[in-house]
Amino acid sequence: MENIYLSETENSLAPTIEPTIKVEDDRTGMSPKALKRAFFDNLFFLQGTNRADASLYDYYVALAYTIRDRLLLRFLKTVDTYKTEQGKLVCYLSAEFLMGRHLGNNLVNLGIYDEVRQVIEELGLDFDEILEQEPDPGLGNGGLGRLAACFLDSLASLEIPAIGYGIRYEFGIFHQMLKNGWQAEIPDNWLRFGNPWELPRPDETVEIKLGGFTELYHDDKGNTKVNWVPERIVLAIPHDTPVPGYKTNTVNPLRLWKAEASEAFNFDAFNSGQYDQAVAEKMDAETISKVLYPNDNTPAGRELRLAQQYFFVCASLQDLIRLHLKTNKSLDNFYERFSIQLNDTHPAVAIAELMRLLVDENGLTWEQAWSITQKTFAYTNHTLMPEALERWPASLFGKLLPRHLEIIYLINHHFLEDVRIWFPDQEELVSKLSIIEEVRGEKLIRMANLACVGSHSINGVAALHTELLKKDTLREFALLWPKKFFNKTNGVTPRRWILLSNPKLSQLISEKIGDNWLKDLSEMRQLEAYIDDPEFCTRWRNIKQENKQNLAAYILKTRNIEVDVNSIFDVQVKRIHEYKRQHLAVLHIIALYNRIKQNPNVEIVPKTFIFGGKAAPGYFMAKLIIKLVNSVAEIVNKDPDVAGRIKVVFLPNFNVSLGQRIYPAADLSEQVSTAGKEASGTGNMKFAMNGALTIGTLDGANIEIREEAGAENFFLFGLTAEEVYAKKAEGYNPMDYYTHNRELKGVIDRIKSGYFSYGDPDLFKPIVDSLLNNDQYMLLADFQSYIDCQEKVSQAYKDQEQWTRMSILNSTRMAKFSSDRTIREYCNEIWKVSPVKIQLED
Ligand SMILES: *Cc1c(COP(=O)(O)O)cnc(C)c1O
């Protein structure tokens, strides 16, 4: 076979291409020959280069297209099946999808990871280095966005007809750097070099109206109707990313919308000579999908953020209605074809938008439309903290969405009318249920209330969280509709978070029990048969050690800090938030440091404290906590008295890719939020699956992790949610703890003195003051319990055999936290949807 675009050296580098096999007839084959041929085809025809000049990035793109090509047939068959079959489709609406890199995961799910690695290595290329070229798509802030990504993996792996809808942010979550110990934010221009995974579908563009006013008119039957006259129209262009299931034919779409100016709308301005006006409007329109708001658990409250929410919701619902009307005469049975899940209240305006589409644009009566709407939507709540619940000023809302404001008032009117019939003379209850809240004369729209009223299902994300929702945050709704409430404890996909992240452990597991655990994580229990097998335990321990060595090399390379791989890797990686209490871990580090300073010969089990996580750019205290970690690190790491017994490392830019390095290398997982504040957590699950032991409070899914792993395999400390509540009620005074606990006082005083801030007592004053005067998150109340628990950790680690047994049991007992289990529950109890096999041959 003559290969005109490879240099002669290249031809000689591909000795396995046998001229007798016509690889050109096998364009998307999985054989090494077909893969190699496709890889070089793509390098030449798509990147316009060859081996003599190709960069690592060129190789990445060539390989990405090679793999995308191998998803396309299944992707098109899957989408075609959903267009023609009348089964139910799950629509997951989420403002965030924190997907992580696609290439490695797609290889895993296609079941060709090892084969492709071998092909690439036979070409003399570094496979891992090529995977590292892919920009990490960071279209999410943290747990909520990553949950959406795990759910998409499980939906496709369980062959559930599903589509994810979201926003194609041009800039994802910022890239975090450290400057003098402070967080600095760099824009995440992830699309700069293109994105081989997305397929733009401009022919399926939809129009989005914004602003303007409404007017009444009479239709030809004499009915009074409402017309929305928008101020402007923007276009939503769908970009589809194929999401393959693990070893299934299902490849579901993730459809992300990009905002663009409508040409027609600008035409007048262009023609009347207002060129710059037209250009300004074009840029304005594109602003909508420009950047992800970097807030986690605190709403931004900006008009642009509301525009983003409405933009993707409106586009997605129009998309579904168009799809529906292709094979159905009317929208009466819309809810039988689609189950729409609202990932938090970010897409909750969908409830008003579906009402508008059904009533104003498709001529249904209000009653018909309301019945369809309620049967279509289900709402997932992600927080208990009242300040984190989204509320939009009605004035701002009405400016952007005048018709939706009217619809929400009308929904609320009908709803409260019913409430007053069911509960006469209970105006306090009525005001708590109302979608509208009045604060000092200003009307606010409570998006959680809208979501509750417009949905048939409301769920929390861990058992405790759901209980507290019913008891507290959504108490009145639970009294009204107890049967609407469900618990759906979160989960994570074992494909990305074990197989891809921890290949050595995965290899060991599969060697012992086969590889079906990746489809059914409960099979991991079979490993417990080896718990007394010293050879197995040694291998388990050695794999953890190798993972720690890899992370240590990364720490040395990126931070120039040497860490002891025989020390306990004590890890806290997650968004920085006061309720997550990264600073509680800092207090513990300073306590150890003080012990060493008092007695340099004190026995301390060596620990390496590893932190990672981004702070919202406007969240002052979170940024100061990062600075505190780095300031403590600077002093502790270089103090000769410490003699390497403790090290502190902050790894910048924690994201999915960094998570994949870190979770498998942890000995100890820090899950130390104030009880009752963390809805679920999912990092806790990733750590435990990879054999870390947890030190944690009875919060979120920690409770269930402890139940599954066994209390004896979990380091528990701190107040319970009930105790936190009771303490607050009786009047909590953190000063009592400060004055009565000598060690605690020593720790706080060390910070106060300016010891970690070059003598400046003001730098960390906001943290000290917050702890001493208010301590909303009760660090001081939990301090002693935490310190004592850390001492138990140290003692336990000395018995390596026992520690390894505990590590194994944590990992083998995490089946409940596979997102496959979570998705099965959503399917059976909320969505009522069943798997559909995708047929590749007709
Ligand atoms: C899993 C994950 C999270 C969530 O971590 P929690 O500890 O549950 O808060 C956040 N960010 C990234 C990148 C993750 O992978």
Tab-separated table of N, CA and C in Angstrom, residues 617-678:
chain	number	residue	atom	x	y	z
A	617	PRO	N	-13.987	33.954	43.480
A	617	PRO	CA	-13.137	35.155	43.461
A	617	PRO	C	-13.630	36.276	44.368
A	618	GLY	N	-14.941	36.319	44.661
A	618	GLY	CA	-15.454	37.373	45.522
A	618	GLY	C	-15.614	36.947	46.977
A	619	TYR	N	-15.120	35.770	47.321
A	619	TYR	CA	-15.340	35.228	48.668
A	619	TYR	C	-14.061	35.470	49.482
A	620	PHE	N	-14.041	36.587	50.188
A	620	PHE	CA	-12.836	37.041	50.869
A	620	PHE	C	-12.309	36.024	51.872
A	621	MET	N	-13.193	35.505	52.722
A	621	MET	CA	-12.721	34.582	53.770
A	621	MET	C	-12.130	33.311	53.178
A	622	ALA	N	-12.728	32.823	52.102
A	622	ALA	CA	-12.209	31.599	51.474
A	622	ALA	C	-10.802	31.852	50.923
A	623	LYS	N	-10.622	33.034	50.335
A	623	LYS	CA	-9.291	33.341	49.792
A	623	LYS	C	-8.265	33.511	50.912
A	624	LEU	N	-8.730	34.036	52.035
A	624	LEU	CA	-7.824	34.213	53.168
A	624	LEU	C	-7.445	32.847	53.761
A	625	ILE	N	-8.352	31.893	53.681
A	625	ILE	CA	-8.036	30.541	54.170
A	625	ILE	C	-6.928	29.922	53.312
A	626	ILE	N	-6.994	30.144	51.995
A	626	ILE	CA	-5.918	29.650	51.118
A	626	ILE	C	-4.580	30.279	51.513
A	627	LYS	N	-4.627	31.579	51.746
A	627	LYS	CA	-3.395	32.272	52.167
A	627	LYS	C	-2.887	31.715	53.494
A	628	LEU	N	-3.802	31.406	54.403
A	628	LEU	CA	-3.398	30.849	55.699
A	628	LEU	C	-2.721	29.491	55.518
A	629	VAL	N	-3.308	28.635	54.697
A	629	VAL	CA	-2.693	27.318	54.447
A	629	VAL	C	-1.270	27.509	53.933
A	630	ASN	N	-1.112	28.398	52.964
A	630	ASN	CA	0.214	28.584	52.370
A	630	ASN	C	1.196	29.244	53.326
A	631	SER	N	0.700	30.135	54.182
A	631	SER	CA	1.580	30.783	55.153
A	631	SER	C	2.040	29.789	56.208
A	632	VAL	N	1.116	28.933	56.658
A	632	VAL	CA	1.490	27.900	57.630
A	632	VAL	C	2.472	26.928	56.970
A	633	ALA	N	2.210	26.588	55.714
A	633	ALA	CA	3.103	25.673	54.985
A	633	ALA	C	4.523	26.231	54.946
A	634	GLU	N	4.615	27.512	54.656
A	634	GLU	CA	5.932	28.130	54.505
A	634	GLU	C	6.750	28.012	55.791
A	635	ILE	N	6.110	28.275	56.923
A	635	ILE	CA	6.809	28.221	58.213
A	635	ILE	C	7.116	26.776	58.602
A	636	VAL	N	6.097	25.922	58.538
A	636	VAL	CA	6.238	24.545	59.019
A	636	VAL	C	7.247	23.770	58.175
A	637	ASN	N	7.149	23.910	56.847
A	637	ASN	CA	7.985	23.094	55.964
A	637	ASN	C	9.469	23.388	56.110
A	638	LYS	N	9.806	24.638	56.508
A	638	LYS	CA	11.232	24.957	56.567
A	638	LYS	C	11.797	24.981	57.986
A	639	ASP	N	10.944	24.728	58.980
A	639	ASP	CA	11.424	24.772	60.367
A	639	ASP	C	12.246	23.520	60.678
A	640	PRO	N	13.525	23.672	61.015
A	640	PRO	CA	14.362	22.487	61.268
A	640	PRO	C	13.865	21.653	62.451
A	641	ASP	N	13.186	22.273	63.421
A	641	ASP	CA	12.642	21.503	64.551
A	641	ASP	C	11.633	20.452	64.089
A	642	VAL	N	10.936	20.781	63.019
A	642	VAL	CA	9.890	19.864	62.528
A	642	VAL	C	10.529	18.618	61.938
A	643	ALA	N	11.704	18.805	61.359
A	643	ALA	CA	12.513	17.699	60.833
A	643	ALA	C	11.702	16.756	59.957
A	644	GLY	N	10.925	17.340	59.051
A	644	GLY	CA	10.208	16.520	58.067
A	644	GLY	C	9.062	15.700	58.626
A	645	ARG	N	8.721	15.866	59.905
A	645	ARG	CA	7.627	15.047	60.438
A	645	ARG	C	6.265	15.504	59.929
A	646	ILE	N	6.122	16.805	59.729
A	646	ILE	CA	4.898	17.266	59.061
A	646	ILE	C	5.263	18.177	57.893
A	647	LYS	N	4.492	18.024	56.851
A	647	LYS	CA	4.642	18.860	55.653
A	647	LYS	C	3.256	19.329	55.256
A	648	VAL	N	3.190	20.525	54.708
A	648	VAL	CA	1.910	21.083	54.267
A	648	VAL	C	2.052	21.513	52.810
A	649	VAL	N	1.130	21.057	51.986
A	649	VAL	CA	1.207	21.351	50.551
A	649	VAL	C	-0.153	21.829	50.057
A	650	PHE	N	-0.168	22.986	49.410
A	650	PHE	CA	-1.391	23.390	48.703
A	650	PHE	C	-1.150	23.174	47.216
A	651	LEU	N	-1.957	22.291	46.600
A	651	LEU	CA	-1.824	22.050	45.162
A	651	LEU	C	-2.808	22.946	44.423
A	652	PRO	N	-2.288	23.870	43.604
A	652	PRO	CA	-3.203	24.803	42.941
A	652	PRO	C	-4.020	24.145	41.835
A	653	ASN	N	-5.116	24.808	41.495
A	653	ASN	CA	-5.995	24.432	40.386
A	653	ASN	C	-6.563	23.027	40.510
A	654	PHE	N	-7.179	22.739	41.649
A	654	PHE	CA	-7.857	21.454	41.805
A	654	PHE	C	-8.991	21.359	40.789
A	655	ASN	N	-8.943	20.318	39.975
A	655	ASN	CA	-9.995	20.068	38.982
A	655	ASN	C	-10.126	18.553	38.820
A	656	VAL	N	-10.906	18.120	37.859
A	656	VAL	CA	-11.152	16.678	37.722
A	656	VAL	C	-9.840	15.928	37.460
A	657	SER	N	-9.015	16.470	36.582
A	657	SER	CA	-7.755	15.772	36.259
A	657	SER	C	-6.852	15.650	37.478
A	658	LEU	N	-6.763	16.729	38.247
A	658	LEU	CA	-5.931	16.673	39.448
A	658	LEU	C	-6.558	15.713	40.471
A	659	GLY	N	-7.883	15.714	40.540
A	659	GLY	CA	-8.583	14.767	41.408
A	659	GLY	C	-8.201	13.330	41.076
A	660	GLN	N	-8.110	13.037	39.777
A	660	GLN	CA	-7.759	11.674	39.363
A	660	GLN	C	-6.372	11.267	39.838
A	661	ARG	N	-5.486	12.233	40.031
A	661	ARG	CA	-4.163	11.928	40.600
A	661	ARG	C	-4.221	11.779	42.111
A	662	ILE	N	-5.066	12.634	42.726
A	662	ILE	CA	-4.997	12.774	44.183
A	662	ILE	C	-5.790	11.693	44.924
A	663	TYR	N	-7.049	11.475	44.517
A	663	TYR	CA	-7.876	10.537	45.297
A	663	TYR	C	-7.195	9.169	45.492
A	664	PRO	N	-6.563	8.593	44.429
A	664	PRO	CA	-5.955	7.271	44.609
A	664	PRO	C	-4.731	7.277	45.522
A	665	ALA	N	-4.182	8.462	45.800
A	665	ALA	CA	-2.935	8.531	46.573
A	665	ALA	C	-3.179	8.894	48.037
A	666	ALA	N	-4.425	9.017	48.433
A	666	ALA	CA	-4.713	9.477	49.799
A	666	ALA	C	-4.783	8.301	50.768
A	667	ASP	N	-4.225	8.515	51.953
A	667	ASP	CA	-4.461	7.573	53.057
A	667	ASP	C	-5.688	8.001	53.851
A	668	LEU	N	-5.811	9.318	54.048
A	668	LEU	CA	-6.866	9.835	54.904
A	668	LEU	C	-7.668	10.898	54.153
A	669	SER	N	-8.985	10.741	54.169
A	669	SER	CA	-9.906	11.636	53.483
A	669	SER	C	-10.548	12.573	54.508
A	670	GLU	N	-10.341	13.862	54.319
A	670	GLU	CA	-10.857	14.851	55.282
A	670	GLU	C	-12.261	15.285	54.867
A	671	GLN	N	-13.259	14.942	55.666
A	671	GLN	CA	-14.658	15.283	55.363
A	671	GLN	C	-15.247	15.903	56.624
A	672	VAL	N	-14.836	17.153	56.897
A	672	VAL	CA	-14.959	17.708	58.235
A	672	VAL	C	-15.959	18.861	58.332
A	673	SER	N	-16.891	18.937	57.393
A	673	SER	CA	-17.891	20.006	57.415
A	673	SER	C	-18.701	19.996	58.710
A	674	THR	N	-19.215	21.160	59.089
A	674	THR	CA	-20.114	21.251	60.237
A	674	THR	C	-21.345	20.394	59.961
A	675	ALA	N	-21.695	19.517	60.905
A	675	ALA	CA	-22.820	18.606	60.673
A	675	ALA	C	-24.080	19.390	60.294
A	676	GLY	N	-24.736	18.940	59.232
A	676	GLY	CA	-25.942	19.590	58.762
A	676	GLY	C	-25.720	20.591	57.653
A	677	LYS	N	-24.451	20.789	57.249
A	677	LYS	CA	-24.177	21.814	56.234
A	677	LYS	C	-23.840	21.241	54.858
A	678	GLU	N	-23.173	20.099	54.797
A	678	GLU	CA	-22.806	19.509	53.504
A	678	GLU	C	-23.964	18.616	53.067
